PDB file of C-alpha atoms in Angstrom:
ATOM      1  CA  MET M 101      -8.026  12.152 -22.082  1.00 44.00           C
ATOM      2  CA  MET M 102      -9.873  10.091 -19.351  1.00 49.00           C
ATOM      3  CA  GLU M 103     -13.033  10.052 -21.379  1.00 50.00           C
ATOM      4  CA  ASP M 104     -11.271   7.842 -24.024  1.00 51.00           C
ATOM      5  CA  HIS M 105     -11.283   5.023 -21.538  1.00 51.00           C
ATOM      6  CA  LEU M 106     -14.842   5.086 -20.349  1.00 60.00           C
ATOM      7  CA  THR M 107     -16.067   2.209 -22.562  1.00 66.00           C
ATOM      8  CA  GLY M 108     -14.916  -1.088 -20.913  1.00 66.00           C
ATOM      9  CA  PHE M 109     -12.536   0.855 -18.549  1.00 71.00           C
ATOM     10  CA  ARG M 110     -10.863  -1.447 -15.939  1.00 78.00           C
ATOM     11  CA  PHE M 111      -8.351  -0.152 -13.480  1.00 86.00           C
ATOM     12  CA  PHE M 112      -5.780  -2.817 -12.802  1.00 87.00           C
ATOM     13  CA  PRO M 113      -2.513  -1.106 -12.123  1.00 92.00           C
ATOM     14  CA  THR M 114       0.809  -2.656 -11.025  1.00 94.00           C
ATOM     15  CA  GLU M 115       2.303  -1.769  -7.726  1.00 96.00           C
ATOM     16  CA  GLU M 116       5.070   0.209  -9.436  1.00 96.00           C
ATOM     17  CA  GLU M 117       2.358   2.278 -11.270  1.00 96.00           C
ATOM     18  CA  LEU M 118       0.361   2.925  -8.013  1.00 96.00           C
ATOM     19  CA  ILE M 119       3.515   4.333  -6.297  1.00 96.00           C
ATOM     20  CA  SER M 120       5.456   5.909  -9.132  1.00 95.00           C
ATOM     21  CA  PHE M 121       2.676   7.548 -10.990  1.00 96.00           C
ATOM     22  CA  TYR M 122      -0.494   7.876  -8.983  1.00 96.00           C
ATOM     23  CA  LEU M 123       0.882   8.444  -5.325  1.00 96.00           C
ATOM     24  CA  HIS M 124       3.811  10.629  -6.551  1.00 95.00           C
ATOM     25  CA  ASN M 125       1.286  12.870  -8.463  1.00 95.00           C
ATOM     26  CA  GLN M 126      -0.910  13.091  -5.549  1.00 96.00           C
ATOM     27  CA  LEU M 127       2.009  14.043  -3.337  1.00 94.00           C
ATOM     28  CA  GLU M 128       3.197  16.600  -5.678  1.00 94.00           C
ATOM     29  CA  GLY M 129      -0.374  18.025  -6.163  1.00 93.00           C
ATOM     30  CA  SER M 130      -0.487  17.214  -9.841  1.00 94.00           C
ATOM     31  CA  LEU M 131      -3.299  15.840 -12.183  1.00 92.00           C
ATOM     32  CA  GLN M 132      -5.712  16.254  -9.417  1.00 92.00           C
ATOM     33  CA  ASP M 133      -8.916  16.344 -11.494  1.00 91.00           C
ATOM     34  CA  GLN M 134      -7.963  13.200 -13.292  1.00 89.00           C
ATOM     35  CA  LEU M 135      -6.747  11.427 -10.210  1.00 93.00           C
ATOM     36  CA  ARG M 136      -9.975  12.041  -8.270  1.00 92.00           C
ATOM     37  CA  ARG M 137     -12.066  10.142 -10.893  1.00 91.00           C
ATOM     38  CA  ILE M 138     -10.077   7.026 -10.055  1.00 93.00           C
ATOM     39  CA  ILE M 139      -8.633   7.505  -6.620  1.00 96.00           C
ATOM     40  CA  PRO M 140     -10.449   9.922  -4.307  1.00 96.00           C
ATOM     41  CA  VAL M 141      -8.984  11.212  -1.088  1.00 97.00           C
ATOM     42  CA  LEU M 142     -10.790   9.740   1.976  1.00 96.00           C
ATOM     43  CA  ASP M 143     -10.108   8.828   5.620  1.00 94.00           C
ATOM     44  CA  ILE M 144     -10.747   5.181   4.884  1.00 94.00           C
ATOM     45  CA  TYR M 145      -9.976   4.100   8.574  1.00 93.00           C
ATOM     46  CA  ALA M 146     -13.068   6.075   9.822  1.00 91.00           C
ATOM     47  CA  THR M 147     -15.320   4.188   7.415  1.00 95.00           C
ATOM     48  CA  GLU M 148     -16.728   0.600   7.437  1.00 97.00           C
ATOM     49  CA  PRO M 149     -14.843  -1.281   4.519  1.00 97.00           C
ATOM     50  CA  TRP M 150     -18.315  -2.482   2.953  1.00 96.00           C
ATOM     51  CA  ASN M 151     -19.251   1.189   2.618  1.00 96.00           C
ATOM     52  CA  LEU M 152     -16.100   1.999   0.720  1.00 96.00           C
ATOM     53  CA  PRO M 153     -16.961   0.706  -2.727  1.00 95.00           C
ATOM     54  CA  GLU M 154     -19.732   3.413  -3.229  1.00 95.00           C
ATOM     55  CA  LEU M 155     -17.204   6.071  -2.024  1.00 96.00           C
ATOM     56  CA  SER M 156     -14.550   5.060  -4.566  1.00 95.00           C
ATOM     57  CA  GLY M 157     -13.719   6.903  -7.823  1.00 92.00           C
ATOM     58  CA  GLU M 158     -16.436   7.307 -10.349  1.00 88.00           C
ATOM     59  CA  LEU M 159     -14.612   5.292 -12.890  1.00 85.00           C
ATOM     60  CA  CYS M 160     -14.037   2.320 -10.479  1.00 84.00           C
ATOM     61  CA  ARG M 161     -17.292   2.339  -8.597  1.00 85.00           C
ATOM     62  CA  GLU M 162     -18.646  -0.633 -10.422  1.00 82.00           C
ATOM     63  CA  ASP M 163     -15.536  -2.743  -9.666  1.00 86.00           C
ATOM     64  CA  LYS M 164     -16.398  -5.798  -7.774  1.00 86.00           C
ATOM     65  CA  GLU M 165     -12.894  -6.848  -6.735  1.00 86.00           C
ATOM     66  CA  GLN M 166     -10.793  -3.852  -5.453  1.00 93.00           C
ATOM     67  CA  TRP M 167     -11.022   0.071  -4.746  1.00 95.00           C
ATOM     68  CA  PHE M 168      -8.398   2.617  -4.400  1.00 97.00           C
ATOM     69  CA  PHE M 169      -8.095   5.601  -2.037  1.00 98.00           C
ATOM     70  CA  PHE M 170      -5.591   8.256  -1.085  1.00 97.00           C
ATOM     71  CA  ALA M 171      -5.567   8.442   2.820  1.00 96.00           C
ATOM     72  CA  PRO M 172      -4.437  11.717   4.260  1.00 94.00           C
ATOM     73  CA  MET M 173      -2.138  11.707   7.325  1.00 91.00           C
ATOM     74  CA  GLN M 174      -4.075  11.883  10.575  1.00 88.00           C
ATOM     75  CA  GLU M 175      -3.521  14.670  13.005  1.00 86.00           C
ATOM     76  CA  ARG M 176      -2.503  12.199  15.596  1.00 84.00           C
ATOM     77  CA  GLU M 177       0.163  10.667  13.343  1.00 81.00           C
ATOM     78  CA  ALA M 178       1.427  14.258  12.432  1.00 78.00           C
ATOM     79  CA  ARG M 179       2.151  14.900  16.082  1.00 80.00           C
ATOM     80  CA  GLY M 180       4.135  11.747  16.329  1.00 80.00           C
ATOM     81  CA  GLY M 181       1.535   9.352  17.485  1.00 79.00           C
ATOM     82  CA  ARG M 182       0.317   6.053  15.906  1.00 85.00           C
ATOM     83  CA  PRO M 183      -2.651   6.309  13.457  1.00 84.00           C
ATOM     84  CA  THR M 184      -6.045   5.326  14.554  1.00 87.00           C
ATOM     85  CA  ARG M 185      -7.590   2.474  12.471  1.00 92.00           C
ATOM     86  CA  SER M 186     -10.825   1.894  14.510  1.00 93.00           C
ATOM     87  CA  THR M 187     -14.238   2.328  13.055  1.00 94.00           C
ATOM     88  CA  ALA M 188     -17.600   2.209  14.814  1.00 94.00           C
ATOM     89  CA  VAL M 189     -17.882  -1.563  14.491  1.00 96.00           C
ATOM     90  CA  GLY M 190     -14.389  -2.794  14.088  1.00 97.00           C
ATOM     91  CA  TYR M 191     -10.645  -2.220  13.348  1.00 97.00           C
ATOM     92  CA  TRP M 192      -7.985  -2.741  10.834  1.00 97.00           C
ATOM     93  CA  LYS M 193      -4.993  -4.977  12.093  1.00 96.00           C
ATOM     94  CA  ALA M 194      -1.615  -5.096  10.504  1.00 94.00           C
ATOM     95  CA  THR M 195      -0.422  -8.493   9.393  1.00 93.00           C
ATOM     96  CA  GLY M 196       3.102  -9.537   9.037  1.00 88.00           C
ATOM     97  CA  SER M 197       5.940  -6.947   8.443  1.00 90.00           C
ATOM     98  CA  PRO M 198       5.902  -4.141   5.940  1.00 92.00           C
ATOM     99  CA  CYS M 199       7.880  -5.087   2.681  1.00 94.00           C
ATOM    100  CA  HIS M 200       9.735  -2.949   0.091  1.00 94.00           C
ATOM    101  CA  VAL M 201       8.379  -2.323  -3.334  1.00 95.00           C
ATOM    102  CA  TYR M 202      10.719  -2.295  -6.354  1.00 94.00           C
ATOM    103  CA  SER M 203      10.371  -0.629  -9.699  1.00 93.00           C
ATOM    104  CA  SER M 204      10.905  -2.658 -13.007  1.00 93.00           C
ATOM    105  CA  GLU M 205      14.516  -1.224 -13.022  1.00 92.00           C
ATOM    106  CA  ASN M 206      14.991  -2.885  -9.447  1.00 91.00           C
ATOM    107  CA  LYS M 207      14.958   0.343  -7.476  1.00 90.00           C
ATOM    108  CA  MET M 208      13.350   0.666  -4.079  1.00 91.00           C
ATOM    109  CA  ILE M 209      10.327   2.956  -4.559  1.00 94.00           C
ATOM    110  CA  GLY M 210       8.092   2.419  -1.564  1.00 96.00           C
ATOM    111  CA  MET M 211       6.844   0.379   1.302  1.00 96.00           C
ATOM    112  CA  LYS M 212       3.744  -1.799   1.511  1.00 97.00           C
ATOM    113  CA  LYS M 213       1.781  -2.793   4.612  1.00 96.00           C
ATOM    114  CA  SER M 214      -1.025  -5.332   4.597  1.00 97.00           C
ATOM    115  CA  MET M 215      -4.055  -5.331   6.909  1.00 97.00           C
ATOM    116  CA  VAL M 216      -7.201  -7.272   7.669  1.00 97.00           C
ATOM    117  CA  PHE M 217     -10.547  -5.941   8.996  1.00 98.00           C
ATOM    118  CA  TYR M 218     -11.971  -7.379  12.187  1.00 98.00           C
ATOM    119  CA  VAL M 219     -15.466  -6.862  13.561  1.00 98.00           C
ATOM    120  CA  GLY M 220     -15.668  -6.224  17.324  1.00 97.00           C
ATOM    121  CA  LYS M 221     -13.080  -4.877  19.729  1.00 94.00           C
ATOM    122  CA  ALA M 222      -9.429  -5.711  19.839  1.00 91.00           C
ATOM    123  CA  PRO M 223      -8.095  -8.304  20.632  1.00 91.00           C
ATOM    124  CA  THR M 224     -11.170 -10.432  20.361  1.00 94.00           C
ATOM    125  CA  GLY M 225     -12.530  -9.297  17.114  1.00 96.00           C
ATOM    126  CA  ARG M 226     -13.770 -11.579  14.307  1.00 97.00           C
ATOM    127  CA  LYS M 227     -11.767 -11.784  11.080  1.00 97.00           C
ATOM    128  CA  THR M 228     -13.458 -10.817   7.955  1.00 97.00           C
ATOM    129  CA  LYS M 229     -12.705 -11.082   4.295  1.00 96.00           C
ATOM    130  CA  TRP M 230     -11.934  -7.514   3.922  1.00 97.00           C
ATOM    131  CA  LYS M 231      -8.320  -6.670   3.419  1.00 97.00           C
ATOM    132  CA  LEU M 232      -6.050  -3.684   2.654  1.00 97.00           C
ATOM    133  CA  ASN M 233      -2.660  -2.785   1.181  1.00 97.00           C
ATOM    134  CA  GLU M 234      -1.282   0.496   2.272  1.00 97.00           C
ATOM    135  CA  TYR M 235       1.504   1.993   0.158  1.00 98.00           C
ATOM    136  CA  ARG M 236       4.001   4.759   1.023  1.00 96.00           C
ATOM    137  CA  ALA M 237       6.444   6.382  -1.184  1.00 96.00           C
ATOM    138  CA  ILE M 238      10.108   6.419  -0.559  1.00 92.00           C
ATOM    139  CA  GLU M 239      11.893   9.628  -1.592  1.00 86.00           C
ATOM    140  CA  ILE M 240      15.697  10.188  -2.081  1.00 78.00           C
ATOM    141  CA  ILE M 241      16.338  13.558  -0.261  1.00 75.00           C
ATOM    142  CA  SER M 242      20.174  13.580  -1.029  1.00 68.00           C
ATOM    143  CA  ALA M 243      22.330  11.618  -3.222  1.00 61.00           C
ATOM    144  CA  PRO M 244      26.167  11.338  -3.405  1.00 60.00           C
ATOM    145  CA  PRO M 245      27.849  13.225  -6.312  1.00 62.00           C
ATOM    146  CA  SER M 246      28.231  11.025  -9.503  1.00 63.00           C
ATOM    147  CA  ASN M 247      32.011  11.063  -9.016  1.00 63.00           C
ATOM    148  CA  SER M 248      31.881   9.966  -5.452  1.00 58.00           C
ATOM    149  CA  SER M 249      32.846   6.467  -4.211  1.00 56.00           C
ATOM    150  CA  SER M 250      30.125   3.702  -4.514  1.00 54.00           C
ATOM    151  CA  SER M 251      30.118   3.357  -0.701  1.00 56.00           C
ATOM    152  CA  SER M 252      28.573   6.694  -0.249  1.00 61.00           C
ATOM    153  CA  MET M 253      24.970   6.318   1.083  1.00 65.00           C
ATOM    154  CA  PRO M 254      22.097   8.470  -0.179  1.00 67.00           C
ATOM    155  CA  MET M 255      19.513   9.622   2.318  1.00 77.00           C
ATOM    156  CA  PHE M 256      15.972   8.387   2.095  1.00 79.00           C
ATOM    157  CA  ARG M 257      12.677   9.453   3.746  1.00 84.00           C
ATOM    158  CA  LEU M 258       9.204   7.920   3.775  1.00 87.00           C
ATOM    159  CA  ARG M 259       6.432  10.368   2.417  1.00 90.00           C
ATOM    160  CA  HIS M 260       3.724  10.540   5.052  1.00 87.00           C
ATOM    161  CA  GLU M 261       1.356  13.205   3.657  1.00 93.00           C
ATOM    162  CA  PHE M 262      -0.725  10.587   1.836  1.00 96.00           C
ATOM    163  CA  THR M 263      -0.777   6.844   1.614  1.00 96.00           C
ATOM    164  CA  LEU M 264      -2.354   5.025  -1.253  1.00 98.00           C
ATOM    165  CA  CYS M 265      -4.668   2.185  -0.126  1.00 97.00           C
ATOM    166  CA  ARG M 266      -6.037  -0.674  -2.068  1.00 97.00           C
ATOM    167  CA  VAL M 267      -9.047  -2.192  -0.356  1.00 96.00           C
ATOM    168  CA  TYR M 268     -10.256  -5.679  -1.563  1.00 95.00           C
ATOM    169  CA  VAL M 269     -12.355  -8.637  -0.746  1.00 93.00           C
ATOM    170  CA  VAL M 270     -10.681 -12.009  -0.588  1.00 82.00           C
ATOM    171  CA  SER M 271     -12.035 -13.717  -3.663  1.00 71.00           C
ATOM    172  CA  GLY M 272      -9.851 -16.889  -3.880  1.00 62.00           C
ATOM    173  CA  SER M 273      -8.368 -15.653  -6.959  1.00 54.00           C
ATOM    174  CA  ALA M 274      -4.490 -15.063  -6.555  1.00 48.00           C
ATOM    175  CA  ARG M 275      -4.561 -12.898  -9.730  1.00 49.00           C
ATOM    176  CA  ALA M 276      -7.328 -10.446  -8.915  1.00 49.00           C
ATOM    177  CA  PHE M 277      -4.920  -7.620  -8.393  1.00 53.00           C
ATOM    178  CA  ASP M 278      -2.187  -8.119 -10.900  1.00 53.00           C
ATOM    179  CA  ARG M 279      -3.417  -8.746 -14.439  1.00 50.00           C
ATOM    180  CA  ARG M 280      -0.164  -8.613 -16.291  1.00 46.00           C
ATOM    181  CA  PRO M 281       1.057 -11.659 -18.328  1.00 46.00           C
ATOM    182  CA  LEU M 282       2.404 -14.372 -16.159  1.00 45.00           C
ATOM    183  CA  GLU M 283       5.901 -14.123 -17.607  1.00 46.00           C
ATOM    184  CA  LEU M 284       6.057 -10.518 -16.531  1.00 47.00           C
ATOM    185  CA  VAL M 285       4.829 -11.431 -12.922  1.00 46.00           C
ATOM    186  CA  ALA M 286       7.426 -14.239 -12.749  1.00 48.00           C
ATOM    187  CA  GLY M 287      10.185 -11.716 -13.221  1.00 49.00           C
ATOM    188  CA  GLU M 288       8.805  -9.287 -10.658  1.00 45.00           C
ATOM    189  CA  THR M 289      11.299  -7.841  -8.277  1.00 38.00           C
ATOM    190  CA  ILE M 290       8.860  -6.894  -5.550  1.00 39.00           C
ATOM    191  CA  GLN M 291      10.140  -8.484  -2.231  1.00 40.00           C
ATOM    192  CA  GLY M 292       8.625  -9.735   1.011  1.00 41.00           C
ATOM    193  CA  GLY M 293       4.996  -9.982   2.071  1.00 42.00           C
ATOM    194  CA  ASP M 294       2.962 -12.049  -0.377  1.00 44.00           C
ATOM    195  CA  ALA M 295       5.527 -11.756  -3.147  1.00 38.00           C
ATOM    196  CA  GLY M 296       8.322 -13.922  -1.668  1.00 36.00           C
ATOM    197  CA  ASP M 297      12.128 -13.575  -1.987  1.00 37.00           C
ATOM    198  CA  GLY M 298      13.226 -14.423  -5.409  1.00 36.00           C
ATOM    199  CA  SER M 299      16.840 -14.544  -6.587  1.00 34.00           C
ATOM    200  CA  SER M 300      16.065 -11.894  -9.134  1.00 36.00           C
ATOM    201  CA  GLY M 301      16.129  -9.232  -6.311  1.00 37.00           C
ATOM    202  CA  GLU M 302      19.732  -9.877  -5.350  1.00 37.00           C
ATOM    203  CA  SER M 303      21.211  -7.368  -7.788  1.00 36.00           C
ATOM    204  CA  ALA M 304      19.510  -4.667  -5.651  1.00 37.00           C
ATOM    205  CA  SER M 305      21.131  -5.641  -2.461  1.00 36.00           C
ATOM    206  CA  PRO M 306      23.273  -2.463  -1.954  1.00 37.00           C
ATOM    207  CA  SER M 307      20.052  -0.264  -2.326  1.00 49.00           C
ATOM    208  CA  ARG M 308      18.055  -2.519  -0.044  1.00 51.00           C
ATOM    209  CA  SER M 309      20.882  -2.360   2.660  1.00 49.00           C
ATOM    210  CA  MET M 310      20.954   1.361   2.449  1.00 51.00           C
ATOM    211  CA  ILE M 311      17.259   1.619   3.065  1.00 50.00           C
ATOM    212  CA  GLU M 312      17.248  -1.114   5.817  1.00 50.00           C
ATOM    213  CA  ASN M 313      19.674   1.035   7.622  1.00 52.00           C
ATOM    214  CA  ASN M 314      17.646   4.212   7.283  1.00 59.00           C
ATOM    215  CA  ALA M 315      16.497   5.288  10.812  1.00 55.00           C
ATOM    216  CA  GLU M 316      12.980   6.444   9.695  1.00 58.00           C
ATOM    217  CA  ILE M 317      12.134   3.203   7.787  1.00 58.00           C
ATOM    218  CA  SER M 318      13.587   1.125  10.693  1.00 56.00           C
ATOM    219  CA  ASN M 319      11.281   3.075  13.005  1.00 60.00           C
ATOM    220  CA  TYR M 320       8.337   2.396  10.652  1.00 58.00           C
ATOM    221  CA  ARG M 321       8.933  -1.345  10.805  1.00 57.00           C
ATOM    222  CA  GLU M 322       9.165  -1.294  14.618  1.00 53.00           C
ATOM    223  CA  THR M 323       5.876   0.566  14.746  1.00 54.00           C
ATOM    224  CA  ILE M 324       4.174  -2.147  12.647  1.00 51.00           C
ATOM    225  CA  SER M 325       5.614  -4.917  14.680  1.00 50.00           C
ATOM    226  CA  MET M 326       3.911  -3.327  17.763  1.00 49.00           C
ATOM    227  CA  GLU M 327       0.675  -3.576  15.957  1.00 51.00           C
ATOM    228  CA  THR M 328       0.889  -7.228  15.111  1.00 46.00           C
ATOM    229  CA  GLU M 329       1.550  -8.639  18.703  1.00 43.00           C
ATOM    230  CA  GLU M 330      -1.698 -10.422  18.961  1.00 40.00           C
ATOM    231  CA  PRO M 331      -2.114 -13.711  16.882  1.00 37.00           C
ATOM    232  CA  ILE M 332      -4.592 -13.602  14.086  1.00 34.00           C
ATOM    233  CA  TRP M 333      -7.123 -16.356  14.431  1.00 33.00           C
ATOM    234  CA  ASP M 334      -8.621 -18.106  11.446  1.00 33.00           C
ATOM    235  CA  TRP M 335     -12.191 -17.427  11.221  1.00 30.00           C
ATOM    236  CA  GLU M 336     -14.698 -17.547   8.306  1.00 33.00           C
ATOM    237  CA  PRO M 337     -17.277 -14.853   8.793  1.00 34.00           C
ATOM    238  CA  LEU M 338     -21.008 -15.027   7.484  1.00 31.00           C
ATOM    239  CA  ASN M 339     -21.333 -13.430   4.250  1.00 37.00           C
ATOM    240  CA  LEU M 340     -22.671 -10.142   5.769  1.00 33.00           C
ATOM    241  CA  PHE M 341     -19.618  -8.074   5.174  1.00 37.00           C
TER     242      PHE M 341
END
C-alpha cells in the first residue's frame, strides 16, 4: 500500500514507468485514488509554473526538483485546434522536435515533447528556468496476425485524453530526473531530444519506421514544428521565478 512508502518517500520514476504504468493507468481509469496522491489531474497550462509545486500530489509536494501532473485534453484540442499554453503572465514554448520513448524491451511506447516557460508575450518573452516534459502514450489499435509476413504493419495512435507532464526547474544537475545506476542509463534506448541517438536503438528500426510513417504521429510532429518557429534566446532571469 502507498502508506508503506511515506517515510523517506521519493518519487523518481523512469520515463518507461511514467508512460507504461502511470499514464496508462490514468487513461484506463485504474488506481485513481493511489495515482492522485502522486500525480493529480490539473490544467497546468492555465497556471503559473511557480504555483504548481503546491498543487502537486500530496506525497510529492515537498520535492524541490520536479513535480508531475496529468493534463486533460483541452476543449480546443478536442475540436481539432492547437492547445493553448498561455497563462496570465507568460507562455510555454516547445523546444526542438518531439522524440520517441522506448521501453526496456526496445518497443516504442510514447512521445515526449519538451517546453520552456517564458514571461511576457510571444515572441519577445523572457526565458525562465522552468521547463516541462509532456508525455503521450502510443497505443497499438491493430496488429498483424502472428502467422502473417513480417512486412505487415500494425496501426498506431496517440492517446490524447491525458498527457503526463513533468515540471521541473533547471538545477544544473544532469541526473536530477533519472536516479537509476549509471550503467542502466548508459544502456537506455530512449532516442532523440536530450537522450541522443545511440547505436543500441538500431535493433528497433522496423518499429521506428512503422511509427514514423503513421499519419497521426507525423501530423503531431508538424504541429510541434509550427510552435518552434521563433528562435529561443539565451537569457538568465532574476531568481524571482
